PDB file of C-alpha atoms in Angstrom:
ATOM      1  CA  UNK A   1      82.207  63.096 122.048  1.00 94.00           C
ATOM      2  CA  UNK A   2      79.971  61.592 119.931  1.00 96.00           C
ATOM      3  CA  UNK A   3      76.398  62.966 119.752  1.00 96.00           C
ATOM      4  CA  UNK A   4      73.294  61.745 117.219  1.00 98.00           C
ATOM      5  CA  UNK A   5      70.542  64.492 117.684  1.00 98.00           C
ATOM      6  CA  UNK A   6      67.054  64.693 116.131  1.00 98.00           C
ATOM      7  CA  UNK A   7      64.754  66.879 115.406  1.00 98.00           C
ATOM      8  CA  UNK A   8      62.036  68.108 113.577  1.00 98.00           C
ATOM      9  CA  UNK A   9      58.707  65.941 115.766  1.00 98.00           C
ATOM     10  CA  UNK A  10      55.669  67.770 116.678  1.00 98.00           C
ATOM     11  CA  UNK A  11      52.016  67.777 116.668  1.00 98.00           C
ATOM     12  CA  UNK A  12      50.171  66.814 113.176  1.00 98.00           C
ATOM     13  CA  UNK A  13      46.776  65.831 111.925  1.00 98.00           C
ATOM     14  CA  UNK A  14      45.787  62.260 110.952  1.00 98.00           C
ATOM     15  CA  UNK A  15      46.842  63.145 106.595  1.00 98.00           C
ATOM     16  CA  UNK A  16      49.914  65.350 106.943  1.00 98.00           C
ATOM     17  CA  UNK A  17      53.578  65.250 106.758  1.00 98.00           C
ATOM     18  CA  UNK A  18      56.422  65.777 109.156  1.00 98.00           C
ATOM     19  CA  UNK A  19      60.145  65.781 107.958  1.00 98.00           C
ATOM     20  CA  UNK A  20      62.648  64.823 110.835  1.00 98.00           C
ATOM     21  CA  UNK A  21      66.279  65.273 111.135  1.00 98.00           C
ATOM     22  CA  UNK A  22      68.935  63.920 112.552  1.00 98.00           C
ATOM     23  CA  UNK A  23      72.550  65.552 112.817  1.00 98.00           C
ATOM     24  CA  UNK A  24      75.408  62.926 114.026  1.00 97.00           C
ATOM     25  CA  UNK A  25      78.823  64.925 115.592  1.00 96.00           C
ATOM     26  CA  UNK A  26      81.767  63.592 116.337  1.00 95.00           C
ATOM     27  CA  UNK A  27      82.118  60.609 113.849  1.00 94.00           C
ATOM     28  CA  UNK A  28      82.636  59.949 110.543  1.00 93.00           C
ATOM     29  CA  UNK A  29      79.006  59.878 109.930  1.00 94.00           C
ATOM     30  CA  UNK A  30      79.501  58.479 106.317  1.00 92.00           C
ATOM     31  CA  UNK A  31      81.330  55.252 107.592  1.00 94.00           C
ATOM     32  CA  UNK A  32      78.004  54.391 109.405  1.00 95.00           C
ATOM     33  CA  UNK A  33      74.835  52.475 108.287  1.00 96.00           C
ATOM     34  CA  UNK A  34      71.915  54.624 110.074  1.00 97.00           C
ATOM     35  CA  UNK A  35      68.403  53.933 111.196  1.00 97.00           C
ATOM     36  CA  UNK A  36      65.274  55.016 112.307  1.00 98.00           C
ATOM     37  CA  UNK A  37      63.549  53.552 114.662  1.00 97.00           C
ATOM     38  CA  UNK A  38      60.406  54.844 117.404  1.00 97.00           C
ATOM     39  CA  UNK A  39      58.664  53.778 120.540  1.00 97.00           C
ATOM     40  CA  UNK A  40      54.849  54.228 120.933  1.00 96.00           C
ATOM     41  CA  UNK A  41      54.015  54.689 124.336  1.00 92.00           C
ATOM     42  CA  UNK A  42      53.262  50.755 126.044  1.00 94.00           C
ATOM     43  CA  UNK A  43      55.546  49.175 123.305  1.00 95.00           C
ATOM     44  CA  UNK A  44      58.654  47.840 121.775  1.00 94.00           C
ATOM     45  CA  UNK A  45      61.238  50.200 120.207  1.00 94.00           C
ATOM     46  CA  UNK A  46      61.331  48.813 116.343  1.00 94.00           C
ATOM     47  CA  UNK A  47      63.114  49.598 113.773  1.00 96.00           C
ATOM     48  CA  UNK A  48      61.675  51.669 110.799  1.00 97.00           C
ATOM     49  CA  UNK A  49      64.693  51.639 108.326  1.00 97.00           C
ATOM     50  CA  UNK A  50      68.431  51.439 107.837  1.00 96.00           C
ATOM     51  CA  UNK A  51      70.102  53.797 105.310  1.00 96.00           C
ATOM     52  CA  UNK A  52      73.724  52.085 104.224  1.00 94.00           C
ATOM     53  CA  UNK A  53      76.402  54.494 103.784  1.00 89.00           C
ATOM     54  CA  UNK A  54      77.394  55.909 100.583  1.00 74.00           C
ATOM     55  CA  UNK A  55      75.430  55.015  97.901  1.00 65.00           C
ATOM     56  CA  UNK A  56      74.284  51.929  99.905  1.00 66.00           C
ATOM     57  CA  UNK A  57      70.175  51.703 100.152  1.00 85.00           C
ATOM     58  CA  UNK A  58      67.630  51.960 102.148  1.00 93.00           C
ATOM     59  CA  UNK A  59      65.442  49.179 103.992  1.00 95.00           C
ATOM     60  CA  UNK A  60      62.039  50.232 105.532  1.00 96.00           C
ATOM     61  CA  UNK A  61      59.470  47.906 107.743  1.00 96.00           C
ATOM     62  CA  UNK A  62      56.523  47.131 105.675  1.00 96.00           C
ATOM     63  CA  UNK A  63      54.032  49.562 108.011  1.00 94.00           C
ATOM     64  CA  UNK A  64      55.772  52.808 106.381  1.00 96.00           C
ATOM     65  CA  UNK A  65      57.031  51.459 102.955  1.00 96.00           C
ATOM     66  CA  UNK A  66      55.582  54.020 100.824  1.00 96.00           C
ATOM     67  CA  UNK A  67      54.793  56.441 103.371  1.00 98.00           C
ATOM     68  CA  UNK A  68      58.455  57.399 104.975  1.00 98.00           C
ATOM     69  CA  UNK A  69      61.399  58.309 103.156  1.00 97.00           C
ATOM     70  CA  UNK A  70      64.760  57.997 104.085  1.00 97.00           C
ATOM     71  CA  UNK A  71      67.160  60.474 102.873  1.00 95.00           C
ATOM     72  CA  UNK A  72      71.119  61.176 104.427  1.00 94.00           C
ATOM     73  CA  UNK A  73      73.226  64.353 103.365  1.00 94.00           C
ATOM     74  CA  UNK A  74      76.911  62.960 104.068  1.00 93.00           C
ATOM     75  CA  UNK A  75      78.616  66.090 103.256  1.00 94.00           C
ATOM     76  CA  UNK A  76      76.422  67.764 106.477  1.00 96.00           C
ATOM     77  CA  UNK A  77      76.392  64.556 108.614  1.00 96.00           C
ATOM     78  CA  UNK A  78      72.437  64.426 108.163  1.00 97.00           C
ATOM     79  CA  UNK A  79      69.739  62.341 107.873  1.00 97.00           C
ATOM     80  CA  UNK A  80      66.601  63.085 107.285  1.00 97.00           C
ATOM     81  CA  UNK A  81      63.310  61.352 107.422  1.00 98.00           C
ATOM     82  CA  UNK A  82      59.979  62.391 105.266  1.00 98.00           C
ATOM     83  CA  UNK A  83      57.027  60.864 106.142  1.00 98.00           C
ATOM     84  CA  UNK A  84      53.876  61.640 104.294  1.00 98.00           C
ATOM     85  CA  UNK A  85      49.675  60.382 104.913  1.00 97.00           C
ATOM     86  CA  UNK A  86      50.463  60.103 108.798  1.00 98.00           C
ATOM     87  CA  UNK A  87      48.084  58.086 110.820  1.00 97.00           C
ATOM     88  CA  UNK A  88      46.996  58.206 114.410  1.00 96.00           C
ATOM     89  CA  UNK A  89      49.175  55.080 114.924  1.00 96.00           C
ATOM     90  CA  UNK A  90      52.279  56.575 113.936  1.00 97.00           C
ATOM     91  CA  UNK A  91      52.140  58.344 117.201  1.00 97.00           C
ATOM     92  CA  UNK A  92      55.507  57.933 118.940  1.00 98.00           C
ATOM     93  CA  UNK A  93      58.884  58.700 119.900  1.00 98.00           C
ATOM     94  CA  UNK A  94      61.171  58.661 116.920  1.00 98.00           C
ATOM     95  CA  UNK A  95      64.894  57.701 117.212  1.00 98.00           C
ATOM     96  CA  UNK A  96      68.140  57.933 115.112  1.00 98.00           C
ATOM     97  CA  UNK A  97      70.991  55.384 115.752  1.00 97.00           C
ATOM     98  CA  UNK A  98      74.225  54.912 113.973  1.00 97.00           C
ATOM     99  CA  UNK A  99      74.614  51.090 113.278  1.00 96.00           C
ATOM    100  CA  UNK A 100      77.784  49.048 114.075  1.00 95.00           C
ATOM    101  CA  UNK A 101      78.332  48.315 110.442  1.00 94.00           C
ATOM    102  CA  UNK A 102      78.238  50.303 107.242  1.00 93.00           C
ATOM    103  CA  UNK A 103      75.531  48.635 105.036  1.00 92.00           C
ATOM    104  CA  UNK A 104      72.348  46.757 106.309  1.00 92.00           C
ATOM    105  CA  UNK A 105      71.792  44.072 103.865  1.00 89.00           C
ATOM    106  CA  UNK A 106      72.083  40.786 105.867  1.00 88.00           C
ATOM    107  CA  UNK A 107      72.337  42.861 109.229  1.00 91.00           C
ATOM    108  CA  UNK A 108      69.244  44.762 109.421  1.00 92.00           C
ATOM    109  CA  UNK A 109      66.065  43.979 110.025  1.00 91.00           C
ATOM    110  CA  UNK A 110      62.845  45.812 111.957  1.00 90.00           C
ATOM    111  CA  UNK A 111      62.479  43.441 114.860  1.00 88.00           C
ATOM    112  CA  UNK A 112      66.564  43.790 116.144  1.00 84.00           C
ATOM    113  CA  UNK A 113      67.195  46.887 118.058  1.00 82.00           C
ATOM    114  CA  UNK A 114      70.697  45.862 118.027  1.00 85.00           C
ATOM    115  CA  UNK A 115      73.645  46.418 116.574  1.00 93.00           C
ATOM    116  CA  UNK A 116      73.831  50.335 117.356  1.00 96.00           C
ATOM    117  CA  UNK A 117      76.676  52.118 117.842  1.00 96.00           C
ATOM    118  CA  UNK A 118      75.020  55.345 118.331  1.00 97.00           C
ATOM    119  CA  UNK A 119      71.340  56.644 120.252  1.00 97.00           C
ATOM    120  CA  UNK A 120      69.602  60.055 119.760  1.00 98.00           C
ATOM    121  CA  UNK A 121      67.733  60.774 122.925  1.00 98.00           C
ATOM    122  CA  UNK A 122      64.531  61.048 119.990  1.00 98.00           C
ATOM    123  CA  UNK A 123      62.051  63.624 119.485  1.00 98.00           C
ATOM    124  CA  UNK A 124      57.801  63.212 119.951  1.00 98.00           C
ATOM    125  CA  UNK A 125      55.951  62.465 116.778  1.00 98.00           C
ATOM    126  CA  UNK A 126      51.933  62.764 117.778  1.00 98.00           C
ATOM    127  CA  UNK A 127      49.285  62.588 115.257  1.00 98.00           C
ATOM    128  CA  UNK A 128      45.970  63.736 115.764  1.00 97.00           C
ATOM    129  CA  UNK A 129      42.676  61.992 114.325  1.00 93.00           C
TER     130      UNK A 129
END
């Protein structure tokens, strides 16, 4: 059985960091493009980034370039995400997917929730001003 599971969210102040994890089971984790992506409460899920496999990159949306960063430990089926100078607005529920394919260039791109294999059930990112 296949399970993506994250963790790591909690309650910061407006300035501070969080570093969130996400373990995949049950697949080859290192044949899969992953992503983050969250869901602030009264919006769209979007996507935040999508790490290729390997030594394949890493794509962010323009609201965290700079900010997050994207890291994946193959050899422990992880993947982590640092962000850094959080803001009020970064508020939401954070999600890890495995994508369908195994490197985002030409497949990836914030607005397309698609094209995942694999959901966490996402863990609560709230930043206090």
């Amino acid at each position: 059985q296949v399970q993506v599971v994250e963790s790591g969210g909690g309650l910061v102040q407006a300035g501070g960091s969080l570093r969130l994890s996400c373990i995949g089971s049950g697949l080859t984790f290192d044949n899969y493009a992953m992503g983050w992506f969250r869901q602030a409460p009264g919006k769209e899920r979007e996507g935040l980034s999508c790490t290729g496999r390997s030594l394949g990159g890493t794509y962010y949306v323009d609201s965290v370039k700079g900010r997050f960063t994207v890291s994946r430990d193959n050899a422990n089926n992880t993947l982590y995400l640092q962000m850094n100078s959080l803001k009020p607005e970064d508020t939401a529920t954070y999600y890890c997917a495995a994508f369908t394919y195994a490197y985002c260039g030409g497949r990836w791109s914030p607005r397309n929730t698609g094209g995942v294999a694999y959901w966490g059930k996402g863990t609560l990112v709230t930043i206090s001003s």
